[in-house]
Tab-separated table of N, CA and C in Angstrom:
chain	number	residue	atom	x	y	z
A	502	UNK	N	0.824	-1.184	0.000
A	502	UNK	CA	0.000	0.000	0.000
A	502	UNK	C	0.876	1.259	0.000
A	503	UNK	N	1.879	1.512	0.633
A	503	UNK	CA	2.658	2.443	0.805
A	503	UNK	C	3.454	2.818	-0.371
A	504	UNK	N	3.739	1.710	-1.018
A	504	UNK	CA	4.481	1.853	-2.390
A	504	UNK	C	3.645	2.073	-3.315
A	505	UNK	N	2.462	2.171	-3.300
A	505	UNK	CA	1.590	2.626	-4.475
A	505	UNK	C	0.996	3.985	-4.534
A	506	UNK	N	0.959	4.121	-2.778
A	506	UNK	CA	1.206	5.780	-2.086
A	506	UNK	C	2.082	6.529	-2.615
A	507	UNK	N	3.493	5.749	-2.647
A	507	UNK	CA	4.568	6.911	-3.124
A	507	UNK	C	4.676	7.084	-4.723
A	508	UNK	N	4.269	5.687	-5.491
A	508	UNK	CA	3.837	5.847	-6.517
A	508	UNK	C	3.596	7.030	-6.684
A	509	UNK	N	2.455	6.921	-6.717
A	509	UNK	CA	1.034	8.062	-6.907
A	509	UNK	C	1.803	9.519	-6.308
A	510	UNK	N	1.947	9.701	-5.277
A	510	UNK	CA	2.165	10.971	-4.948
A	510	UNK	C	3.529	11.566	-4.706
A	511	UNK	N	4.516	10.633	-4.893
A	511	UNK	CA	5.726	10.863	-4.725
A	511	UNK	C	6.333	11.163	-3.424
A	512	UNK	N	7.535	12.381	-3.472
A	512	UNK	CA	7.791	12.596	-2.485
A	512	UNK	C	6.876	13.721	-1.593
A	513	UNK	N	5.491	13.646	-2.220
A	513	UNK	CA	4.785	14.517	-1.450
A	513	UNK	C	3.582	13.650	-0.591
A	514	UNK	N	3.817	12.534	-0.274
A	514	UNK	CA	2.996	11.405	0.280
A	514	UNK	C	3.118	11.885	1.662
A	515	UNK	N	1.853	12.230	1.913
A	515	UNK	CA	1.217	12.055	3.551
A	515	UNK	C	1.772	11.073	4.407
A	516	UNK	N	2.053	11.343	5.773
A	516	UNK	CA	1.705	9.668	5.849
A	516	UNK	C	0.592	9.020	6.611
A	517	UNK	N	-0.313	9.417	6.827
A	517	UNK	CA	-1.694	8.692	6.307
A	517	UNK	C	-2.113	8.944	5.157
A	518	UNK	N	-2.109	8.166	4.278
A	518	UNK	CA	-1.908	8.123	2.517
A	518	UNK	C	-3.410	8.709	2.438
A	519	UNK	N	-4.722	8.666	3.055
A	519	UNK	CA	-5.654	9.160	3.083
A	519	UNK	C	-6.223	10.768	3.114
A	520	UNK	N	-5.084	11.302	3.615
A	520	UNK	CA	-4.603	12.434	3.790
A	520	UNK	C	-4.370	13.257	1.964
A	521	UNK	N	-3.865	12.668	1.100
A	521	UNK	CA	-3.420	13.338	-0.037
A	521	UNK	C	-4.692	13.068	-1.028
A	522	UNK	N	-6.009	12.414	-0.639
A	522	UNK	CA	-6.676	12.283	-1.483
A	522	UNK	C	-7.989	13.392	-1.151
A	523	UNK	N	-8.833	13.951	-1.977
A	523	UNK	CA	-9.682	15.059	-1.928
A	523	UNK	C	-10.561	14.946	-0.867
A	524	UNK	N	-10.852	16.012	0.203
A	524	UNK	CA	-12.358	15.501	1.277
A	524	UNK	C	-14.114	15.083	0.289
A	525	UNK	N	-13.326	15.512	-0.790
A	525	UNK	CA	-14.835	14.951	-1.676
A	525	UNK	C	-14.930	14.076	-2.092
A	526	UNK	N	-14.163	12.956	-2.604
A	526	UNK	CA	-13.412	11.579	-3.130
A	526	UNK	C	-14.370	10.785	-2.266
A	527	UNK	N	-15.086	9.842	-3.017
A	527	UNK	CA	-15.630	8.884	-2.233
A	527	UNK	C	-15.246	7.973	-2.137
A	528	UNK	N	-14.159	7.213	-3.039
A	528	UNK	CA	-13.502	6.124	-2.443
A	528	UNK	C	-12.583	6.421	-1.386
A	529	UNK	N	-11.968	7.779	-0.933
A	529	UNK	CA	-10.936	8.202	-0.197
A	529	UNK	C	-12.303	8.030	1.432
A	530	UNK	N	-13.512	8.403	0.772
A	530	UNK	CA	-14.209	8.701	2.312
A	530	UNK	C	-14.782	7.388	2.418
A	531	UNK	N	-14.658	6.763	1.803
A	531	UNK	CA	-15.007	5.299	2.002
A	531	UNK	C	-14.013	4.198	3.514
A	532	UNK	N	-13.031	4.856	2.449
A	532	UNK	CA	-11.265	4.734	3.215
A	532	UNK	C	-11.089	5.002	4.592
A	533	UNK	N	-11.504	5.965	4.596
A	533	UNK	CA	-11.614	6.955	6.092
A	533	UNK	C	-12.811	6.176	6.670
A	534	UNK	N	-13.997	5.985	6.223
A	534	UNK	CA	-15.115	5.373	7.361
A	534	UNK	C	-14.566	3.774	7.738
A	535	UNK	N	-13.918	3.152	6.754
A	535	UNK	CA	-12.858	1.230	6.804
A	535	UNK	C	-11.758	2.094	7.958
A	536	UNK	N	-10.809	3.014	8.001
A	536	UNK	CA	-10.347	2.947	9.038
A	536	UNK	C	-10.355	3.537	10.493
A	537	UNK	N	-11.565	4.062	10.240
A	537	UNK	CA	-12.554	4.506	11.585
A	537	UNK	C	-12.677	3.347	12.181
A	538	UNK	N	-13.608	2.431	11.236
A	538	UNK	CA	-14.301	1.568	11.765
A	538	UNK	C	-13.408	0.450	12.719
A	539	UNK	N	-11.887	0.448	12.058
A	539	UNK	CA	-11.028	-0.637	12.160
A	539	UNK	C	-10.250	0.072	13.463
A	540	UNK	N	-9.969	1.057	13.714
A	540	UNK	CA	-10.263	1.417	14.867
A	540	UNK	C	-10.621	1.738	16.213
A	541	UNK	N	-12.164	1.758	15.625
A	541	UNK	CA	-13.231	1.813	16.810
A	541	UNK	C	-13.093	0.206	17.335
A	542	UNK	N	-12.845	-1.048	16.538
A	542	UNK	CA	-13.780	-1.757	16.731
A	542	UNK	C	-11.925	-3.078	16.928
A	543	UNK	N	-10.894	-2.771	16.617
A	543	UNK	CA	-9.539	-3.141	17.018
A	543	UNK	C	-9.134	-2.568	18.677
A	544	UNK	N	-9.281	-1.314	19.074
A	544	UNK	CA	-8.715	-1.057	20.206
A	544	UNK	C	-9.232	-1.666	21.504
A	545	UNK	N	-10.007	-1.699	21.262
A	545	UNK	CA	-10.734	-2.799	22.764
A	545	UNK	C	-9.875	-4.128	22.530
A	546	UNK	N	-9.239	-4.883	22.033
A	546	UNK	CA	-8.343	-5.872	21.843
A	546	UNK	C	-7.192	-5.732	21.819
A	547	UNK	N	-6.527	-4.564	21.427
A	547	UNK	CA	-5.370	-4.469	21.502
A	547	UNK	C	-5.267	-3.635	23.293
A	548	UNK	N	-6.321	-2.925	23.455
A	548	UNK	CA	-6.138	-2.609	25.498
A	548	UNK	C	-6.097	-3.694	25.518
A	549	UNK	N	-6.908	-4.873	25.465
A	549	UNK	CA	-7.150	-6.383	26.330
A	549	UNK	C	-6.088	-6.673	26.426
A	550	UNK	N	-4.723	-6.878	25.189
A	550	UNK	CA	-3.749	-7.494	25.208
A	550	UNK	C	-2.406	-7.048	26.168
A	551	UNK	N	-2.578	-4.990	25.773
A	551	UNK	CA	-1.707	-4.424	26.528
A	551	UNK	C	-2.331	-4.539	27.899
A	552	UNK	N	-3.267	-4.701	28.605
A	552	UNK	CA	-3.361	-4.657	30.144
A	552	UNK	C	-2.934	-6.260	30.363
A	553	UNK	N	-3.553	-7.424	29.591
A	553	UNK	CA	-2.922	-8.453	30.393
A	553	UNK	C	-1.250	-8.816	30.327
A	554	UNK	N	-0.617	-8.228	28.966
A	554	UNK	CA	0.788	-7.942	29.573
A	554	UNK	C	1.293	-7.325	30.808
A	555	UNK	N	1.066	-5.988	30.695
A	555	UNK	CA	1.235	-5.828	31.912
A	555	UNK	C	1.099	-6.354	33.423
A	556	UNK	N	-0.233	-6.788	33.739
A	556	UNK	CA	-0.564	-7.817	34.871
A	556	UNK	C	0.109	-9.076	34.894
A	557	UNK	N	0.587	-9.403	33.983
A	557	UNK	CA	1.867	-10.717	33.870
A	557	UNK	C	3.333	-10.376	34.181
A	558	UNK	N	3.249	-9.147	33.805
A	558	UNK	CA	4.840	-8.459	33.730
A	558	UNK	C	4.655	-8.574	35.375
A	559	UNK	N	3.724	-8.002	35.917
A	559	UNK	CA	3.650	-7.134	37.345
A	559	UNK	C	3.729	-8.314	37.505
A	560	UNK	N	2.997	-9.062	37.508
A	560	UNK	CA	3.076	-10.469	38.472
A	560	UNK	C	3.919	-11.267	39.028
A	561	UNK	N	5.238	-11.467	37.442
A	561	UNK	CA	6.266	-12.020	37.432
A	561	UNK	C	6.835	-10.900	38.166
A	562	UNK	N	7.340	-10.085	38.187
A	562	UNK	CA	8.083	-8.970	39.141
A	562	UNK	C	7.559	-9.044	40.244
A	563	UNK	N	6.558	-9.345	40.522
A	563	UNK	CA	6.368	-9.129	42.388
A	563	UNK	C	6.829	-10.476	42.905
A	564	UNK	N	7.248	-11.418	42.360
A	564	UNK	CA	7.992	-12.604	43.129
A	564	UNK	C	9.533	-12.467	42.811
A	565	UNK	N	9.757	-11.602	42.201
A	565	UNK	CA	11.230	-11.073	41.694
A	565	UNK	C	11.928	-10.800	43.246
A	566	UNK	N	12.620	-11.901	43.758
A	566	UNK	CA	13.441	-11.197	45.412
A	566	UNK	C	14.520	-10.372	45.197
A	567	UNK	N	15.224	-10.018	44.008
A	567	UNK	CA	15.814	-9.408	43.597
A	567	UNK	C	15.424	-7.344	43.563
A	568	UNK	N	14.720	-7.521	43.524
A	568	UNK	CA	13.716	-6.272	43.465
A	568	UNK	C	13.034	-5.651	45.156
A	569	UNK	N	13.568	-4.262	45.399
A	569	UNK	CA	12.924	-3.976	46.553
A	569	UNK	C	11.556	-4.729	46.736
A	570	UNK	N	11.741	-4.303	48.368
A	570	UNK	CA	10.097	-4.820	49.028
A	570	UNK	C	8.794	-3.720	48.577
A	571	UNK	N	9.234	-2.299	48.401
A	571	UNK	CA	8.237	-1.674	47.706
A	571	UNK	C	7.943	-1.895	46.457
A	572	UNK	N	9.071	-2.155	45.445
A	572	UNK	CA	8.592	-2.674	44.193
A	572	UNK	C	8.093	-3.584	43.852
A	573	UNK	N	8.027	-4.557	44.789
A	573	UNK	CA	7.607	-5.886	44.677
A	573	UNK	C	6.118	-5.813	44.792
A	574	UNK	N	5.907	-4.707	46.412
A	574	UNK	CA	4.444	-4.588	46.495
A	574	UNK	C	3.445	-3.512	45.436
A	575	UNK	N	3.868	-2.864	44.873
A	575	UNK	CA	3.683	-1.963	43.712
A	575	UNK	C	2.951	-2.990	42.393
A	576	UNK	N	4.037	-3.391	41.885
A	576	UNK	CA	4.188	-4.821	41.075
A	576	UNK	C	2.513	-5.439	41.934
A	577	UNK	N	2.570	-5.995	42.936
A	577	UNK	CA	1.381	-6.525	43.549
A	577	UNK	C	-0.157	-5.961	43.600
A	578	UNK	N	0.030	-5.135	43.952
A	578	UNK	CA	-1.263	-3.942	44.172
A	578	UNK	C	-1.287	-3.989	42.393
A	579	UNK	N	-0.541	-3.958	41.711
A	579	UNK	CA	-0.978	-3.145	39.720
A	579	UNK	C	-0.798	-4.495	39.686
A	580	UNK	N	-1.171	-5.846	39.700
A	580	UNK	CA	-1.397	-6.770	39.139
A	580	UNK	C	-2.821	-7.554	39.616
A	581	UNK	N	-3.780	-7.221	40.803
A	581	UNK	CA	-4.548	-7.101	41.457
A	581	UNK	C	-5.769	-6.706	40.924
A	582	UNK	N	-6.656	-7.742	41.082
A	582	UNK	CA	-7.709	-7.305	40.435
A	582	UNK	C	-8.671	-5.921	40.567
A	583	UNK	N	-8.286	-5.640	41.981
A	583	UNK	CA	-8.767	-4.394	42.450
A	583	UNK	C	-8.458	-3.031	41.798
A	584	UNK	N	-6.966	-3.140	40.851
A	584	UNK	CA	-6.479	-2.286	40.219
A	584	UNK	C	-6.615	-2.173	39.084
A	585	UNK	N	-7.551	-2.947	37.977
A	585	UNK	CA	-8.129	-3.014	36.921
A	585	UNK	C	-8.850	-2.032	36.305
A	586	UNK	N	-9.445	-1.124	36.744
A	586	UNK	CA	-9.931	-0.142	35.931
A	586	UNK	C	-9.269	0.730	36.335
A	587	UNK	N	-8.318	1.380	37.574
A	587	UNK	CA	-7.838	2.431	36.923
A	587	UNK	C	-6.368	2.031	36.297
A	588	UNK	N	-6.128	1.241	36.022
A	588	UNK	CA	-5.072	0.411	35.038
A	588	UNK	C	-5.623	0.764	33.779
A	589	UNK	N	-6.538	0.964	33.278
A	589	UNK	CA	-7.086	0.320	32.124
A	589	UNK	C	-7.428	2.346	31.455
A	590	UNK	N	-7.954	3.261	32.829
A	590	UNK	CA	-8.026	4.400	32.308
A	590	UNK	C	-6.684	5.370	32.370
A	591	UNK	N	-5.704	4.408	33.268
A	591	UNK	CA	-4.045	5.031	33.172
A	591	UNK	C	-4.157	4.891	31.726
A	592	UNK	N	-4.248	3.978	31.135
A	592	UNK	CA	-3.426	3.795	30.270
A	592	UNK	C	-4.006	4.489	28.501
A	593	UNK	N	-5.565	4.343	29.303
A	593	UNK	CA	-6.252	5.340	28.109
A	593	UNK	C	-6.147	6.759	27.799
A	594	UNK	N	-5.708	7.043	29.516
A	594	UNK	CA	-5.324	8.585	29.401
A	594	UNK	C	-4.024	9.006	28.658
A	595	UNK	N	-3.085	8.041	29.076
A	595	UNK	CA	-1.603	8.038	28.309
A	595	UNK	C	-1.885	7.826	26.769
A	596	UNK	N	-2.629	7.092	26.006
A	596	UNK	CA	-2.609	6.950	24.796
A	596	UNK	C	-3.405	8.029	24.366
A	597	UNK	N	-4.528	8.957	25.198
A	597	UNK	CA	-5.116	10.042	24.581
A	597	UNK	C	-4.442	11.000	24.362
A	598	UNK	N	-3.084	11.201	25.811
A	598	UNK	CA	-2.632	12.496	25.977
A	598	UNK	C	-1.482	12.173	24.192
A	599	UNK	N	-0.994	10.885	24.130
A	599	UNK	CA	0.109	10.853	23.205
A	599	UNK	C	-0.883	11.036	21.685
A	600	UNK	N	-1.924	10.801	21.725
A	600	UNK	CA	-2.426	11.164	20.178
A	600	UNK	C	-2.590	12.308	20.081
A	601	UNK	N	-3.005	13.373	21.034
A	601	UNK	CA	-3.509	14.764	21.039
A	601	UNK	C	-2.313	15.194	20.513
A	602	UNK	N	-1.563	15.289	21.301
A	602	UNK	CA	-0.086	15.799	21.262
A	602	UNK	C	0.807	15.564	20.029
A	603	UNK	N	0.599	14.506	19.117
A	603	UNK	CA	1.151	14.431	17.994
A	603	UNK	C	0.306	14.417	16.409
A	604	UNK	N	0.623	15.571	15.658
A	604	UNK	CA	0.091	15.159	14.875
A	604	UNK	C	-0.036	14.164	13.457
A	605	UNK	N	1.535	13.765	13.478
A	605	UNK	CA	1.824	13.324	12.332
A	605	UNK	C	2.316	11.835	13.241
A	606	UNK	N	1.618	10.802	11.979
A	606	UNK	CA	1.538	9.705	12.776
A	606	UNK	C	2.705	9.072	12.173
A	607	UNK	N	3.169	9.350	11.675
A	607	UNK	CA	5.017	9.013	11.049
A	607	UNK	C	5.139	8.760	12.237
A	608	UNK	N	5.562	9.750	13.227
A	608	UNK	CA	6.301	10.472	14.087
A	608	UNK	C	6.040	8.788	15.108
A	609	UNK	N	4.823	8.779	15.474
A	609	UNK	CA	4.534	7.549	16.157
A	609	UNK	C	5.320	6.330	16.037
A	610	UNK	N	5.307	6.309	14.954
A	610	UNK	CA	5.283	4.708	13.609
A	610	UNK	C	7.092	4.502	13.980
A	611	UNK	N	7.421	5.778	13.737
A	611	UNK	CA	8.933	5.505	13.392
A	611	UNK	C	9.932	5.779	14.536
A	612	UNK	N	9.209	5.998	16.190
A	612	UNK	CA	9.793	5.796	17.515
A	612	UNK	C	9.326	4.579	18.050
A	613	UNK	N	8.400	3.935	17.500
A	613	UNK	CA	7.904	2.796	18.195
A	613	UNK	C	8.972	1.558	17.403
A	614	UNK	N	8.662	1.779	15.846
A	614	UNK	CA	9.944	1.021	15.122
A	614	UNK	C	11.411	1.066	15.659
A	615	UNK	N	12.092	2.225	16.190
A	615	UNK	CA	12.987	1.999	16.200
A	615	UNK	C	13.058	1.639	17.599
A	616	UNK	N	12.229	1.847	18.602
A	616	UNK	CA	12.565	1.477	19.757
A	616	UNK	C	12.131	-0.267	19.999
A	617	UNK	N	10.967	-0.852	19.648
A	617	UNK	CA	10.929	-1.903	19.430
A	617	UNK	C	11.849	-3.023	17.908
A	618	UNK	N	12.588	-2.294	17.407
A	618	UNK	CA	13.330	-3.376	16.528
A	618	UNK	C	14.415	-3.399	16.991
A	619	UNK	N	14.954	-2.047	17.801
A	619	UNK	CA	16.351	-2.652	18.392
A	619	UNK	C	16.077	-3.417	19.431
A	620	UNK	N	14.956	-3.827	20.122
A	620	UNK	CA	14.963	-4.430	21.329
A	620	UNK	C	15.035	-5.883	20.756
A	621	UNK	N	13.693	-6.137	19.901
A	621	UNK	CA	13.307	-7.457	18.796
A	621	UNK	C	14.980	-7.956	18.695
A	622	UNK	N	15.548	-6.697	17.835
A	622	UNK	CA	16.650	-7.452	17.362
A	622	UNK	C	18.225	-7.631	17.777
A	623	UNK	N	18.245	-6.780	18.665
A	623	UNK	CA	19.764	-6.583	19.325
A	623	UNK	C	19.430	-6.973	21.258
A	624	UNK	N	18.479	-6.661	21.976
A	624	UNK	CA	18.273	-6.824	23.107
A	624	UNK	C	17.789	-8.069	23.731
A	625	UNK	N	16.277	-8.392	23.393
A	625	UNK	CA	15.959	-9.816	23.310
A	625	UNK	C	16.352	-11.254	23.344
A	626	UNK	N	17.015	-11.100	21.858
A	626	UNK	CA	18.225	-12.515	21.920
A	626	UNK	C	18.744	-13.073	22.970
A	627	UNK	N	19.694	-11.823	23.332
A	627	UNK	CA	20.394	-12.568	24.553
A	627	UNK	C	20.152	-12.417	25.596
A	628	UNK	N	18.735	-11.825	26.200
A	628	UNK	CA	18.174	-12.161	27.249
A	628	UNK	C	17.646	-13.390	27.423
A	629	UNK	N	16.822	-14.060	26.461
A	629	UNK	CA	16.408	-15.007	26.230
A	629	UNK	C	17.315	-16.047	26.157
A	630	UNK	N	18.341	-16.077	25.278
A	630	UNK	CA	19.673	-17.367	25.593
A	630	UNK	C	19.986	-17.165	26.238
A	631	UNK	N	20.208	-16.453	27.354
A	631	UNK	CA	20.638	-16.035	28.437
A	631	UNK	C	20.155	-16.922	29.662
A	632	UNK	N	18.900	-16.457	29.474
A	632	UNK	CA	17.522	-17.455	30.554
A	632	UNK	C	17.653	-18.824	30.097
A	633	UNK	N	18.042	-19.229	28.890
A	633	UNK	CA	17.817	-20.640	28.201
A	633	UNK	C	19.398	-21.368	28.615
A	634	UNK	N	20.475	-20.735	29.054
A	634	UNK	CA	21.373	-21.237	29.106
A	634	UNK	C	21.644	-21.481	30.635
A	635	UNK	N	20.906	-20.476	31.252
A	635	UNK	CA	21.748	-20.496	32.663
A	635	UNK	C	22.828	-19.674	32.987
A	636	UNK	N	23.454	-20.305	34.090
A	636	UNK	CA	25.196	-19.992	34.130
A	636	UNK	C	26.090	-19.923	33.388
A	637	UNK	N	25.636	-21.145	32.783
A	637	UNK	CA	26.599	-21.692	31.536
A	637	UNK	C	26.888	-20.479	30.040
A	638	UNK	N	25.868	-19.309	30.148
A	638	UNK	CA	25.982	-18.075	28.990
A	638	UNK	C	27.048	-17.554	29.249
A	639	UNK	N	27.792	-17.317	27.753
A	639	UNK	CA	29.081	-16.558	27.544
A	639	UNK	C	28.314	-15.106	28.208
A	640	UNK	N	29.451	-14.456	28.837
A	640	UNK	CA	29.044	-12.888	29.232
A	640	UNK	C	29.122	-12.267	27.968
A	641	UNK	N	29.792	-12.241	26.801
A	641	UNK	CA	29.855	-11.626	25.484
A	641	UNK	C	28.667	-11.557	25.227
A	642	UNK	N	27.581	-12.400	25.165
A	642	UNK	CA	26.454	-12.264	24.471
A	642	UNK	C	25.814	-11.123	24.988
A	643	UNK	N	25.609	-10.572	26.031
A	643	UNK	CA	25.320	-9.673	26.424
A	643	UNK	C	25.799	-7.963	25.854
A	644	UNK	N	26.737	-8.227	25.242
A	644	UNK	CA	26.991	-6.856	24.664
A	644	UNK	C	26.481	-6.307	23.555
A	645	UNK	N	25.625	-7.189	23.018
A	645	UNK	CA	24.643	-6.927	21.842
A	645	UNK	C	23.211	-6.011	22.767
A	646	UNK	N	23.420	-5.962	24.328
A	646	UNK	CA	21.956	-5.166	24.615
A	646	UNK	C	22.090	-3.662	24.657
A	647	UNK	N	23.690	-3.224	24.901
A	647	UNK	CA	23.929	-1.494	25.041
A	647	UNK	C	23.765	-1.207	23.463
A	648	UNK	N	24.432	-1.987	22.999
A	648	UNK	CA	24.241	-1.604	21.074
A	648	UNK	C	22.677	-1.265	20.916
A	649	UNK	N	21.691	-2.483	21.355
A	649	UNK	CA	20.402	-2.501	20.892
A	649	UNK	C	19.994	-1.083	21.733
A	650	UNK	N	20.207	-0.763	22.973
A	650	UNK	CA	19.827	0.824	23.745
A	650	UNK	C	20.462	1.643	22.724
A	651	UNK	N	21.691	1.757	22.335
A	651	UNK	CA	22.352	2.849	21.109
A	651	UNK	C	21.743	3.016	20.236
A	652	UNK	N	21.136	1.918	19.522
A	652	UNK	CA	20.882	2.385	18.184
A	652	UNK	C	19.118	2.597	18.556
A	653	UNK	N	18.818	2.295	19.218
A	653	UNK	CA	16.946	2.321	19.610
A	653	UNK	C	17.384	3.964	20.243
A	654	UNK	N	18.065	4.634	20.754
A	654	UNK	CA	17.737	5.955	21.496
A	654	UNK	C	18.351	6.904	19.803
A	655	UNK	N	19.430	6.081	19.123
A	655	UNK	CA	20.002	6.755	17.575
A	655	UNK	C	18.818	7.157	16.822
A	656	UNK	N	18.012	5.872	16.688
A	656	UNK	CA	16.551	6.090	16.011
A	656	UNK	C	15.601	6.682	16.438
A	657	UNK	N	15.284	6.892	17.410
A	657	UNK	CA	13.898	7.867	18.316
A	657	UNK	C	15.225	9.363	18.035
A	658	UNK	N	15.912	9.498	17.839
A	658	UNK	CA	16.850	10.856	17.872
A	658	UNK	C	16.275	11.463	16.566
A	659	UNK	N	16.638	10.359	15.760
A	659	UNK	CA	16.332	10.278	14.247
A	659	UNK	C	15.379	10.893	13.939
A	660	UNK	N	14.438	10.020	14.332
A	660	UNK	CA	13.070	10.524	14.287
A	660	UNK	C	12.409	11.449	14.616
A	661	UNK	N	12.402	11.978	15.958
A	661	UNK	CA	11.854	13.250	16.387
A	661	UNK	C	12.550	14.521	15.949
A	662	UNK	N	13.975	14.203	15.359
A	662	UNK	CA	14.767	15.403	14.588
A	662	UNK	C	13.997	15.814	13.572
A	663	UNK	N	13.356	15.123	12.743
A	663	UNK	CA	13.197	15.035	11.218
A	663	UNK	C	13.831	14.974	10.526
């Protein structure tokens, strides 16, 4: 889709490609009501997914003995069923305040990319062989996670520069 975007409009492509087509265009407002709809009717699933991460994250961290006794109980109380809705409007408020606040959804697209692909691809790994090996993990492997922080804070630099 994007390549038929730049096609078409070159280097003057929006990036919501919906954006460069006329407010009178009815296949463009067609476009716009498919990603309203996909929208309205996606985010209640994608909260579902981001709150029960979190309540797993918290969970696993509050048996973490490694971790203060306040963080542990923090971790406890936000994994708690009692803490479920205002968990759920934390987090709606944070995603309202971050859409208001930005208008160009590049801007979104291409701090979330770079902060989640260096993690995907330089950080991850060797946490994970890490956990899978034990003791027994070379300490080297580990130096692939400051790279993956370098180049994930290089890219959000990137990005919010223009």
């Amino acid at each position: 889709m994007m390549g038929f975007g730049y096609a078409t409009f070159g280097d003057h492509a929006a990036s919501n490609l919906l954006l460069n087509y006329a407010s009178s265009d009815p296949l463009a407002i067609v476009g716009r009501l498919a990603t309203g709809a996909s929208i309205l009717f996606g985010y209640p699933l994608a909260m579902v997914g981001l709150r029960s991460a979190l309540v797993g994250m918290s969970s696993s961290l509050s048996a973490e003995p490694a971790l203060p006794a306040a963080a542990r109980r923090a971790f406890r109380s936000l994994a708690a069923d009692a803490s479920r809705v205002p968990l759920i409007v934390a987090l709606l408020a944070v995603i309202t305040a971050v859409a208001c606040a930005v208008e160009d959804i590049g801007v979104v697209v291409g701090v979330s990319g770079a902060l989640l692909g260096a993690a995907i691809v330089y950080c991850f790994p060797p946490l994970i062989y890490g956990r899978a090996r034990g003791a027994s993990t070379p300490q080297a492997v580990y130096c692939l996670i400051p790279l993956g922080a370098f180049l994930g804070v290089l890219g959000t630099y990137v990005t919010l520069r223009g």
